[in-house]
mmCIF file with all atom_site columns, C-alpha atoms in Angstrom:
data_model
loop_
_atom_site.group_PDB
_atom_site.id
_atom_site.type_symbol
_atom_site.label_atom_id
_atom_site.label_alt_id
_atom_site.label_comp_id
_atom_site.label_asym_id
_atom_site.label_entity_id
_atom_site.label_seq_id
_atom_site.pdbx_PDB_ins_code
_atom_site.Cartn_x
_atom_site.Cartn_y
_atom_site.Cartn_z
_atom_site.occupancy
_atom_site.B_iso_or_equiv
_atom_site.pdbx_formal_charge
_atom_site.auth_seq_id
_atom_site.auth_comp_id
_atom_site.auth_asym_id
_atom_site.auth_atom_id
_atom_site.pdbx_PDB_model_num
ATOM 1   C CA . UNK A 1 1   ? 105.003 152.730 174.871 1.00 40.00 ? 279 UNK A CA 1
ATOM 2   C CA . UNK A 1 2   ? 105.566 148.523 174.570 1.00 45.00 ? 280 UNK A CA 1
ATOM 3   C CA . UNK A 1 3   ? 101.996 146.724 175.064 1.00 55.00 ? 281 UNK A CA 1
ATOM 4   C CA . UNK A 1 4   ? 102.092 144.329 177.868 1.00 60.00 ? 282 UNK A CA 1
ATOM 5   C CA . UNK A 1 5   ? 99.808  141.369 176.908 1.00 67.00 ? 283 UNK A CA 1
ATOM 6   C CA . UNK A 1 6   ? 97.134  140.391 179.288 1.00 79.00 ? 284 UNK A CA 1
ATOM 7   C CA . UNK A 1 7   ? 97.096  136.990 178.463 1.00 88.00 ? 285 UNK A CA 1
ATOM 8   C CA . UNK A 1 8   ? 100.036 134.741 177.646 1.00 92.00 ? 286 UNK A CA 1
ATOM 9   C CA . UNK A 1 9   ? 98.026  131.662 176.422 1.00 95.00 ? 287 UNK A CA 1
ATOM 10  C CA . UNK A 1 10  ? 95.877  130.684 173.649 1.00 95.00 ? 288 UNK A CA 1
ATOM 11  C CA . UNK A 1 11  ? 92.030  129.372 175.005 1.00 94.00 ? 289 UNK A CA 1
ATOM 12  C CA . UNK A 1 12  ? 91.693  126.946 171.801 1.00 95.00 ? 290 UNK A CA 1
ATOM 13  C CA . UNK A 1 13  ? 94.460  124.917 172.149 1.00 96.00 ? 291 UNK A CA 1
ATOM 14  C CA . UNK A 1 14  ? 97.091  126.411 175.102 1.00 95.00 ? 292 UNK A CA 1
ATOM 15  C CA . UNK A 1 15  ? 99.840  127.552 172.748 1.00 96.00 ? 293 UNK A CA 1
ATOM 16  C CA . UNK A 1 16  ? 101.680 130.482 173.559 1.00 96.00 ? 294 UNK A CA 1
ATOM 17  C CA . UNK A 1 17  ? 99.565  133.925 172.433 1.00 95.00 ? 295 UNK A CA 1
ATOM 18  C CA . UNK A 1 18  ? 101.709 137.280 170.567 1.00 93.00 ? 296 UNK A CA 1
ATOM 19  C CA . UNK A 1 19  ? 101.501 140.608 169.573 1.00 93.00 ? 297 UNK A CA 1
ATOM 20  C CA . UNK A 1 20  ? 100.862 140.802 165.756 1.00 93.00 ? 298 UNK A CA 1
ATOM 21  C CA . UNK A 1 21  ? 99.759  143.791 163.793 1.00 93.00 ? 299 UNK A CA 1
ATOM 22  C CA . UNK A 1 22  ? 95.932  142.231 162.905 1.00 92.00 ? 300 UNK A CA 1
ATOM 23  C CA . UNK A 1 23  ? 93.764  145.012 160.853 1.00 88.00 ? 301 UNK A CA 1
ATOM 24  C CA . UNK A 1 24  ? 95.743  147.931 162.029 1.00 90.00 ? 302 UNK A CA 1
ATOM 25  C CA . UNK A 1 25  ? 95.820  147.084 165.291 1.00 89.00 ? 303 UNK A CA 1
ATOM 26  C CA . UNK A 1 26  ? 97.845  145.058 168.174 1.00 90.00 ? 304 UNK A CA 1
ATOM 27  C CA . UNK A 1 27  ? 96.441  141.911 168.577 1.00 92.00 ? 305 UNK A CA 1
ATOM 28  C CA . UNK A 1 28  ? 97.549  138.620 170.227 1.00 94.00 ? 306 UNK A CA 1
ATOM 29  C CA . UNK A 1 29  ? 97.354  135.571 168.172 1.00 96.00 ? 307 UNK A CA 1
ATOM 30  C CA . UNK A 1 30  ? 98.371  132.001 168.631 1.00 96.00 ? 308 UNK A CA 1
ATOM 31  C CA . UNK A 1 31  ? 101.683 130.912 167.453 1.00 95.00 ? 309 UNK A CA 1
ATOM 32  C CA . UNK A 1 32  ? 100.434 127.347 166.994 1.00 96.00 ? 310 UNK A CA 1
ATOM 33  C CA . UNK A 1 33  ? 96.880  127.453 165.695 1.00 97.00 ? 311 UNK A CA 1
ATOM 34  C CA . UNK A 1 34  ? 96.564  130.405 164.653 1.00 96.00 ? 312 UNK A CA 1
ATOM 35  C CA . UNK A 1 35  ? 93.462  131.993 166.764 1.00 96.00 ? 313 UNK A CA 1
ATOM 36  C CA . UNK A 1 36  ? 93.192  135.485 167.258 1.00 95.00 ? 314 UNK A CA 1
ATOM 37  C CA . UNK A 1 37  ? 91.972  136.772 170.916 1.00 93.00 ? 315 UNK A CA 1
ATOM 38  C CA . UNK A 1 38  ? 90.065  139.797 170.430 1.00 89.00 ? 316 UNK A CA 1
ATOM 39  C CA . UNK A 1 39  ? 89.902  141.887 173.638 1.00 85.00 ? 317 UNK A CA 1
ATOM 40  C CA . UNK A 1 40  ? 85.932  143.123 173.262 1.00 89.00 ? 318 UNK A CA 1
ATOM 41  C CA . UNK A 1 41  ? 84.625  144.893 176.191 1.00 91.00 ? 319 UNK A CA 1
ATOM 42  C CA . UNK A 1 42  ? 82.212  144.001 178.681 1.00 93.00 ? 320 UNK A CA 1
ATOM 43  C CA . UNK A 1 43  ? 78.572  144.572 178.652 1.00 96.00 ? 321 UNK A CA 1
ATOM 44  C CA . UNK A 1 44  ? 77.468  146.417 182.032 1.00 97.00 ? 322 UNK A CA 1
ATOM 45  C CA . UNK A 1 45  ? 73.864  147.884 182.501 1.00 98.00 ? 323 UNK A CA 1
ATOM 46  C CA . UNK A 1 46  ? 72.518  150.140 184.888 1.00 98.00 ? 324 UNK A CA 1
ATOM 47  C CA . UNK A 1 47  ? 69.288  151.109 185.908 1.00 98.00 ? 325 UNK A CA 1
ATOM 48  C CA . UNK A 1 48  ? 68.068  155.145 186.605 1.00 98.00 ? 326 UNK A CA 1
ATOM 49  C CA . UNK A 1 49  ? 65.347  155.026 189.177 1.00 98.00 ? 327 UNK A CA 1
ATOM 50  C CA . UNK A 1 50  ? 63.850  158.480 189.691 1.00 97.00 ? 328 UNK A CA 1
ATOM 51  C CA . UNK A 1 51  ? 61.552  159.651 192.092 1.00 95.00 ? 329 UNK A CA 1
ATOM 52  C CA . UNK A 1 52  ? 60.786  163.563 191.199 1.00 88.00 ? 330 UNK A CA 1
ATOM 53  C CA . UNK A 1 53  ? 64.113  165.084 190.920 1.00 91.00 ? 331 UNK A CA 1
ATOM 54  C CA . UNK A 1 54  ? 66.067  162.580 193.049 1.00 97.00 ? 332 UNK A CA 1
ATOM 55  C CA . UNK A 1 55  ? 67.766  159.701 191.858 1.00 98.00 ? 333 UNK A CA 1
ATOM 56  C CA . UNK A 1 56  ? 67.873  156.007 194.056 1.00 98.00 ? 334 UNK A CA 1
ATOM 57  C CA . UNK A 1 57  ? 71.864  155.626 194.196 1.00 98.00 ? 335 UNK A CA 1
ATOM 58  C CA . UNK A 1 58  ? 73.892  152.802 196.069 1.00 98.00 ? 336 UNK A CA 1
ATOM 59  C CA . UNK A 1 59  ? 76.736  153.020 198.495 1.00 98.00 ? 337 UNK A CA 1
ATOM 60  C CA . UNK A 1 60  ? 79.243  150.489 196.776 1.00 96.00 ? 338 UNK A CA 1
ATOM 61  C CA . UNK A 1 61  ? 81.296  147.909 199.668 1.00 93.00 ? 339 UNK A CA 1
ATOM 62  C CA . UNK A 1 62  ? 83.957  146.343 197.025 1.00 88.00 ? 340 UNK A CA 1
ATOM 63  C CA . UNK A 1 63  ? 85.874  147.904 194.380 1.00 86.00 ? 341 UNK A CA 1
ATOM 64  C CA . UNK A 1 64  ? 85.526  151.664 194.348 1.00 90.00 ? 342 UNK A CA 1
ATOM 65  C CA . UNK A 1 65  ? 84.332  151.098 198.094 1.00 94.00 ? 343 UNK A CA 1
ATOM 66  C CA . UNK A 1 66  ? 82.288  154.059 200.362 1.00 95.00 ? 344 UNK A CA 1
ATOM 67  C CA . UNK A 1 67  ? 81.392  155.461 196.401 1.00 97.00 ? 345 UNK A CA 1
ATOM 68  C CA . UNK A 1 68  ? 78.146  156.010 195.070 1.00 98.00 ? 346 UNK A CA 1
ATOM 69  C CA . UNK A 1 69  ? 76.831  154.925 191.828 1.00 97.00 ? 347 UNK A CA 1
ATOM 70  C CA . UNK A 1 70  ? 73.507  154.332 189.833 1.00 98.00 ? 348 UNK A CA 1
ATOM 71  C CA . UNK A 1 71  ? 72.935  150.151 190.502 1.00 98.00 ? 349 UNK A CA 1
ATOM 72  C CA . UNK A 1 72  ? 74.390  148.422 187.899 1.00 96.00 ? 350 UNK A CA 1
ATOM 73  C CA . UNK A 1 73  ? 76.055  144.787 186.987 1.00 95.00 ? 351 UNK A CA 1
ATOM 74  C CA . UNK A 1 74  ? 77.225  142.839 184.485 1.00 96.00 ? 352 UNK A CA 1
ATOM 75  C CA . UNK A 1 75  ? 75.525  140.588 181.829 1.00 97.00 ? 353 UNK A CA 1
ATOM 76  C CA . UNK A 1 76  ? 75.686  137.023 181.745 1.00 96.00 ? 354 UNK A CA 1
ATOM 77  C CA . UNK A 1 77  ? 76.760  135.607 178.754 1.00 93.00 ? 355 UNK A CA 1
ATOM 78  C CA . UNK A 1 78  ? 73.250  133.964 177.797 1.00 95.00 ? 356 UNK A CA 1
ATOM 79  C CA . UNK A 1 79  ? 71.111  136.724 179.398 1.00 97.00 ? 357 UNK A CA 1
ATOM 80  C CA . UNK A 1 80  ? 69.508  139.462 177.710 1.00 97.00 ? 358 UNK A CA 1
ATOM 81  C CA . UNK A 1 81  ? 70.494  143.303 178.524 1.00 97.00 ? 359 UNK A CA 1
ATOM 82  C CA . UNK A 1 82  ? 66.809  143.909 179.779 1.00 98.00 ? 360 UNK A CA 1
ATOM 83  C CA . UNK A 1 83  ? 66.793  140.583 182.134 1.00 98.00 ? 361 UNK A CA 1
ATOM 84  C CA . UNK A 1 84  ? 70.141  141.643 183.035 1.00 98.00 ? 362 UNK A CA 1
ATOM 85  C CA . UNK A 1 85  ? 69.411  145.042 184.242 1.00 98.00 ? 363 UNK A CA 1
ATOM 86  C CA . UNK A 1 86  ? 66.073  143.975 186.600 1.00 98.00 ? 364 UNK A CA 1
ATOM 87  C CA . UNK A 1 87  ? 68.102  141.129 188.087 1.00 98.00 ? 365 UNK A CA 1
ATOM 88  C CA . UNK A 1 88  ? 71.196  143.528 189.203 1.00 97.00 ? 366 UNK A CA 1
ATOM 89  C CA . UNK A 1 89  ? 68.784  146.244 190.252 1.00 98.00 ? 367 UNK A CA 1
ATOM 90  C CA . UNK A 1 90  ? 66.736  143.745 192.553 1.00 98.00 ? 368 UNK A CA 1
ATOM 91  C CA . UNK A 1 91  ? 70.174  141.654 193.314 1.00 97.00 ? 369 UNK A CA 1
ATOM 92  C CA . UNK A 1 92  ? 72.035  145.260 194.933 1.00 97.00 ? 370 UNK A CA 1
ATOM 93  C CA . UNK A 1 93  ? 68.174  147.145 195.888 1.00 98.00 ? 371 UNK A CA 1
ATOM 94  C CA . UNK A 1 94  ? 65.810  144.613 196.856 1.00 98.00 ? 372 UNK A CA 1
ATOM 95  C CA . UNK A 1 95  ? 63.181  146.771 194.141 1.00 98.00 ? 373 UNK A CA 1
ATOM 96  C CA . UNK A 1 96  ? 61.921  145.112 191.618 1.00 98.00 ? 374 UNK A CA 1
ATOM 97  C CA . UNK A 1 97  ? 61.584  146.963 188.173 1.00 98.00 ? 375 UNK A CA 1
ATOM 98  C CA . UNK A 1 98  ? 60.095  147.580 184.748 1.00 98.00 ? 376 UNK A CA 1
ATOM 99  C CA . UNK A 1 99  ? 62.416  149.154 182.455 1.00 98.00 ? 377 UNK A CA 1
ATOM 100 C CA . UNK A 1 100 ? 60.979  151.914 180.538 1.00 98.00 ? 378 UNK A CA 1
ATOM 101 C CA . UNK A 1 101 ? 63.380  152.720 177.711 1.00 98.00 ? 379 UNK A CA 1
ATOM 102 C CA . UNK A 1 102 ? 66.990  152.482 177.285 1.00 98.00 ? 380 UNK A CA 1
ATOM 103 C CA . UNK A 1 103 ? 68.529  156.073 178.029 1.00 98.00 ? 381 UNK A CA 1
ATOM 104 C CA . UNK A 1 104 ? 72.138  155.939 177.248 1.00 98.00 ? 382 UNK A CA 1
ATOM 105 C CA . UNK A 1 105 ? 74.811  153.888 176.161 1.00 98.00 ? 383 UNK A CA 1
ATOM 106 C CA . UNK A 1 106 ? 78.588  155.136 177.247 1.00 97.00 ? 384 UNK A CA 1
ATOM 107 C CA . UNK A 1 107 ? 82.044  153.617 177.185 1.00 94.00 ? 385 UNK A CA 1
ATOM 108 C CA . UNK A 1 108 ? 83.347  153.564 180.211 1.00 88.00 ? 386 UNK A CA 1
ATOM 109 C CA . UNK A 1 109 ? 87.520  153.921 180.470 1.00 87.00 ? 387 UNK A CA 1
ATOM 110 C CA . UNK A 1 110 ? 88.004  154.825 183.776 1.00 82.00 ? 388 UNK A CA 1
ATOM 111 C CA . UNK A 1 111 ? 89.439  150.960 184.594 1.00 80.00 ? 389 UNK A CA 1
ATOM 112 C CA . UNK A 1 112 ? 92.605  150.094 181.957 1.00 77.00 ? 390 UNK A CA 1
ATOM 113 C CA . UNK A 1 113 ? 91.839  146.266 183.089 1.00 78.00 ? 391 UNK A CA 1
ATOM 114 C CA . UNK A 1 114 ? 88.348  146.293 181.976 1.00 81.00 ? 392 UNK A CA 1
ATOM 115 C CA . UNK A 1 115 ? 86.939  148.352 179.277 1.00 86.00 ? 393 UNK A CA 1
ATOM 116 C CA . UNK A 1 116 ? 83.326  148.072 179.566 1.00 91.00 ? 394 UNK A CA 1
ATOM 117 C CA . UNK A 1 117 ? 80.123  149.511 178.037 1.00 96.00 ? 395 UNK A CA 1
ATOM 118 C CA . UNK A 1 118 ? 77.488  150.100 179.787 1.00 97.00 ? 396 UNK A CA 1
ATOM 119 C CA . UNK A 1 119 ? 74.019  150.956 179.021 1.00 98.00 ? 397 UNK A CA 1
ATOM 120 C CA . UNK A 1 120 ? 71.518  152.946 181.086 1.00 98.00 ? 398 UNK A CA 1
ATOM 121 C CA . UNK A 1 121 ? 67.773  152.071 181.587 1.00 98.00 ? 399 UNK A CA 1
ATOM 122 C CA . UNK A 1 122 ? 65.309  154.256 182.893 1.00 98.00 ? 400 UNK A CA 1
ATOM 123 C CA . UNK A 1 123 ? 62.944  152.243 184.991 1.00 98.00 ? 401 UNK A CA 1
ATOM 124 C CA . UNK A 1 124 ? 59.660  152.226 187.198 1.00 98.00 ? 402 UNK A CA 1
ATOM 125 C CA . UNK A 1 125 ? 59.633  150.295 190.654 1.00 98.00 ? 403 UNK A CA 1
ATOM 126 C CA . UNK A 1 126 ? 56.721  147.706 190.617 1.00 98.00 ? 404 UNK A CA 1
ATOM 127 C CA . UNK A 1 127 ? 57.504  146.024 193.907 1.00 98.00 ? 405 UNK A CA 1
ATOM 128 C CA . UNK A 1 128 ? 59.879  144.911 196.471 1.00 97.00 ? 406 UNK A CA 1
ATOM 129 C CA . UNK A 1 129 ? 60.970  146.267 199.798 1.00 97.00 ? 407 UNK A CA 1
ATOM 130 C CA . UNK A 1 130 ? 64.158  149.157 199.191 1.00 98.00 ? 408 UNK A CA 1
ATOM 131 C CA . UNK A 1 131 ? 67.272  147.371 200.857 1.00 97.00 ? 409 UNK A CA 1
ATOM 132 C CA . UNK A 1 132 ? 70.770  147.385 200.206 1.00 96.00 ? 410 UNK A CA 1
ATOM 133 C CA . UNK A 1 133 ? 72.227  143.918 199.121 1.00 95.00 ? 411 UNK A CA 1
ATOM 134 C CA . UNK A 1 134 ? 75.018  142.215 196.944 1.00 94.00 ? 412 UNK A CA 1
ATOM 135 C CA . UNK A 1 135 ? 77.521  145.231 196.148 1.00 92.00 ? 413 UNK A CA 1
ATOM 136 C CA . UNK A 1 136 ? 76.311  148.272 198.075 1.00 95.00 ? 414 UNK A CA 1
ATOM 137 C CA . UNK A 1 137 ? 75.681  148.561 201.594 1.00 96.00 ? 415 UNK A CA 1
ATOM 138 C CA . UNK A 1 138 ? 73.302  151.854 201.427 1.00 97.00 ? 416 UNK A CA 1
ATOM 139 C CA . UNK A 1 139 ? 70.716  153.227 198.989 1.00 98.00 ? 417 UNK A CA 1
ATOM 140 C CA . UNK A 1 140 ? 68.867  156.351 199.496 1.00 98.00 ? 418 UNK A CA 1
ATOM 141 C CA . UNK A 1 141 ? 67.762  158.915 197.011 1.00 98.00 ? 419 UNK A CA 1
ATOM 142 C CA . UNK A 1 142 ? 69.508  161.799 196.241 1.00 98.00 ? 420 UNK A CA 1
ATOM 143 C CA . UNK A 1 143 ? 68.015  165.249 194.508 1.00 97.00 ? 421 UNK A CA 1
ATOM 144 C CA . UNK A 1 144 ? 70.111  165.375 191.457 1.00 96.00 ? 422 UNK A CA 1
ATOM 145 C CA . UNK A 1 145 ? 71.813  168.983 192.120 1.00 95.00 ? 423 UNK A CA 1
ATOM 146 C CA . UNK A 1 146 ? 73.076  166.932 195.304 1.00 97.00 ? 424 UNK A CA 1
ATOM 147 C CA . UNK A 1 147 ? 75.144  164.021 194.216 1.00 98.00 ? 425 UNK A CA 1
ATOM 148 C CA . UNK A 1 148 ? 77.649  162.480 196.544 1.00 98.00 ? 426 UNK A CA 1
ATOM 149 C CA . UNK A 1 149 ? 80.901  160.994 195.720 1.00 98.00 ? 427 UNK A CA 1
ATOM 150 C CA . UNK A 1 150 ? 80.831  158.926 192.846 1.00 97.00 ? 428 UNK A CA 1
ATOM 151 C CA . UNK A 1 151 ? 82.135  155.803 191.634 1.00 95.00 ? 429 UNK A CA 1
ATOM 152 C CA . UNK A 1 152 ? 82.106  156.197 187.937 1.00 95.00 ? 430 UNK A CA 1
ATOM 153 C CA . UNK A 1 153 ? 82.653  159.101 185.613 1.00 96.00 ? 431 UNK A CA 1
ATOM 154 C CA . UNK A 1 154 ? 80.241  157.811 183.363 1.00 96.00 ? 432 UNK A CA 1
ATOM 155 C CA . UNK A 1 155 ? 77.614  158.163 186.412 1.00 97.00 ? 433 UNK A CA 1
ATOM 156 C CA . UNK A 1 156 ? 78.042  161.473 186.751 1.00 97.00 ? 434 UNK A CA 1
ATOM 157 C CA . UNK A 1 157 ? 77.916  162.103 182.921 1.00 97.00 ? 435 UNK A CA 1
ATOM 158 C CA . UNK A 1 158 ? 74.367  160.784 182.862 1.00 98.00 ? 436 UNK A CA 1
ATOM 159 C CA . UNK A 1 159 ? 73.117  162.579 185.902 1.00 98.00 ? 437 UNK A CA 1
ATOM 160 C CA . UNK A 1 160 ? 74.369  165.462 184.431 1.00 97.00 ? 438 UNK A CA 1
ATOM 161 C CA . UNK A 1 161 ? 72.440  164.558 181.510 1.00 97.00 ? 439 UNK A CA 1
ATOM 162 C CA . UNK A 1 162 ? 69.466  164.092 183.439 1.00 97.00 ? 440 UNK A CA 1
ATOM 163 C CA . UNK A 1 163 ? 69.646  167.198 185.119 1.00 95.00 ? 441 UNK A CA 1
ATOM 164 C CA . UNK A 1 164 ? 69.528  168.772 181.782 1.00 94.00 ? 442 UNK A CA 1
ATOM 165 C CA . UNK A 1 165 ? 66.920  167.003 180.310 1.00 94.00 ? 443 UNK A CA 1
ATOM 166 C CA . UNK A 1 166 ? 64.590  167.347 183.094 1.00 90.00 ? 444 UNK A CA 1
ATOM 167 C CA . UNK A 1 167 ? 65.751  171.089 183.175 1.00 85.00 ? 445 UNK A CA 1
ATOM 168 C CA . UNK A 1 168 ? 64.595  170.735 179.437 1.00 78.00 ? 446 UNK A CA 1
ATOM 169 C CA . UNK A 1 169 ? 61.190  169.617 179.800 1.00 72.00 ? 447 UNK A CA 1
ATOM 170 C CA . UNK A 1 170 ? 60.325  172.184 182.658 1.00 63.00 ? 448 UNK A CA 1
ATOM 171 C CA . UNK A 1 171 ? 61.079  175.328 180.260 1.00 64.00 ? 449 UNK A CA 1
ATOM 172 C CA . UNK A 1 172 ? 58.618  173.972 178.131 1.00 58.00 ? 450 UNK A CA 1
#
């Protein structure tokens, strides 16, 4: 299968960007300076709010639109992955958030246009008023052996997760 390069342009100087076999891989570089654009994915962080057994999901109204998924965004390129994840989470709930511990960190595939990874919080809500904003149009809570339709595989991979760790902890 031929790559298709994203990009046909160099961001340094504007000179016309390549294949070239880089460090055993595709990569495009610059035929007139020389720069090499690596394609590095994109930081995304969610935020796992749980309330017994159910989990505060958000009814998404752009891409993926009428699917569910945990609240999540991107990170801005001078913010910090913490920062990042109580902005989005008050930006798309209205709740605002403490985050407790970092529980995962997954690649997500599932888009060929953006490879991303994201990285899931668990949180506690300190404050705020629960309302849909931003990228959803709904949140509710859902009892995590109930789970609509969601967005992301990786979503459902750490649900599934948290079924099983909470599952876990009660045998003991």
């Amino acid at each position: 299968m031929v790559q298709v390069p994203k990009y046909q342009y160099c961001p340094k100087c504007g000179g016309t960007l390549s294949l070239n076999h880089i460090h055993d891989r595709q990569r495009l570089r610059c035929g007139e300076c020389s720069f090499i654009l690596y394609e590095n994915p994109i930081v995304g962080v969610a935020a796992i709010l749980l309330k017994d057994r159910r989990i505060l999901l958000g009814k998404r109204n752009t891409s993926y639109k009428g699917l569910w998924c945990i609240p999540c965004g991107y990170v801005e390129y001078d913010e910090d992955v913490h920062d990042a994840v109580v902005r989005e989470f008050k930006e798309e709930t209205g709740l605002e958030i403490v985050v407790d511990r970092v529980y995962t960190v997954k690649s997500n595939f599932h888009n060929p246009e953006r490879h991303t990874v994201g990285i899931w919080f668990l949180a506690r809500e300190i404050g705020g008023k629960l309302e849909a904003a931003d990228d959803l149009d709904q949140v509710d809570y859902f009892d995590l052996d109930h789970i609509p339709p969601l967005a992301f595989p990786t979503d459902e991979m750490v649900i599934k997760m948290l079924r099983n760790d909470i599952e876990g902890e009660s045998e003991k």
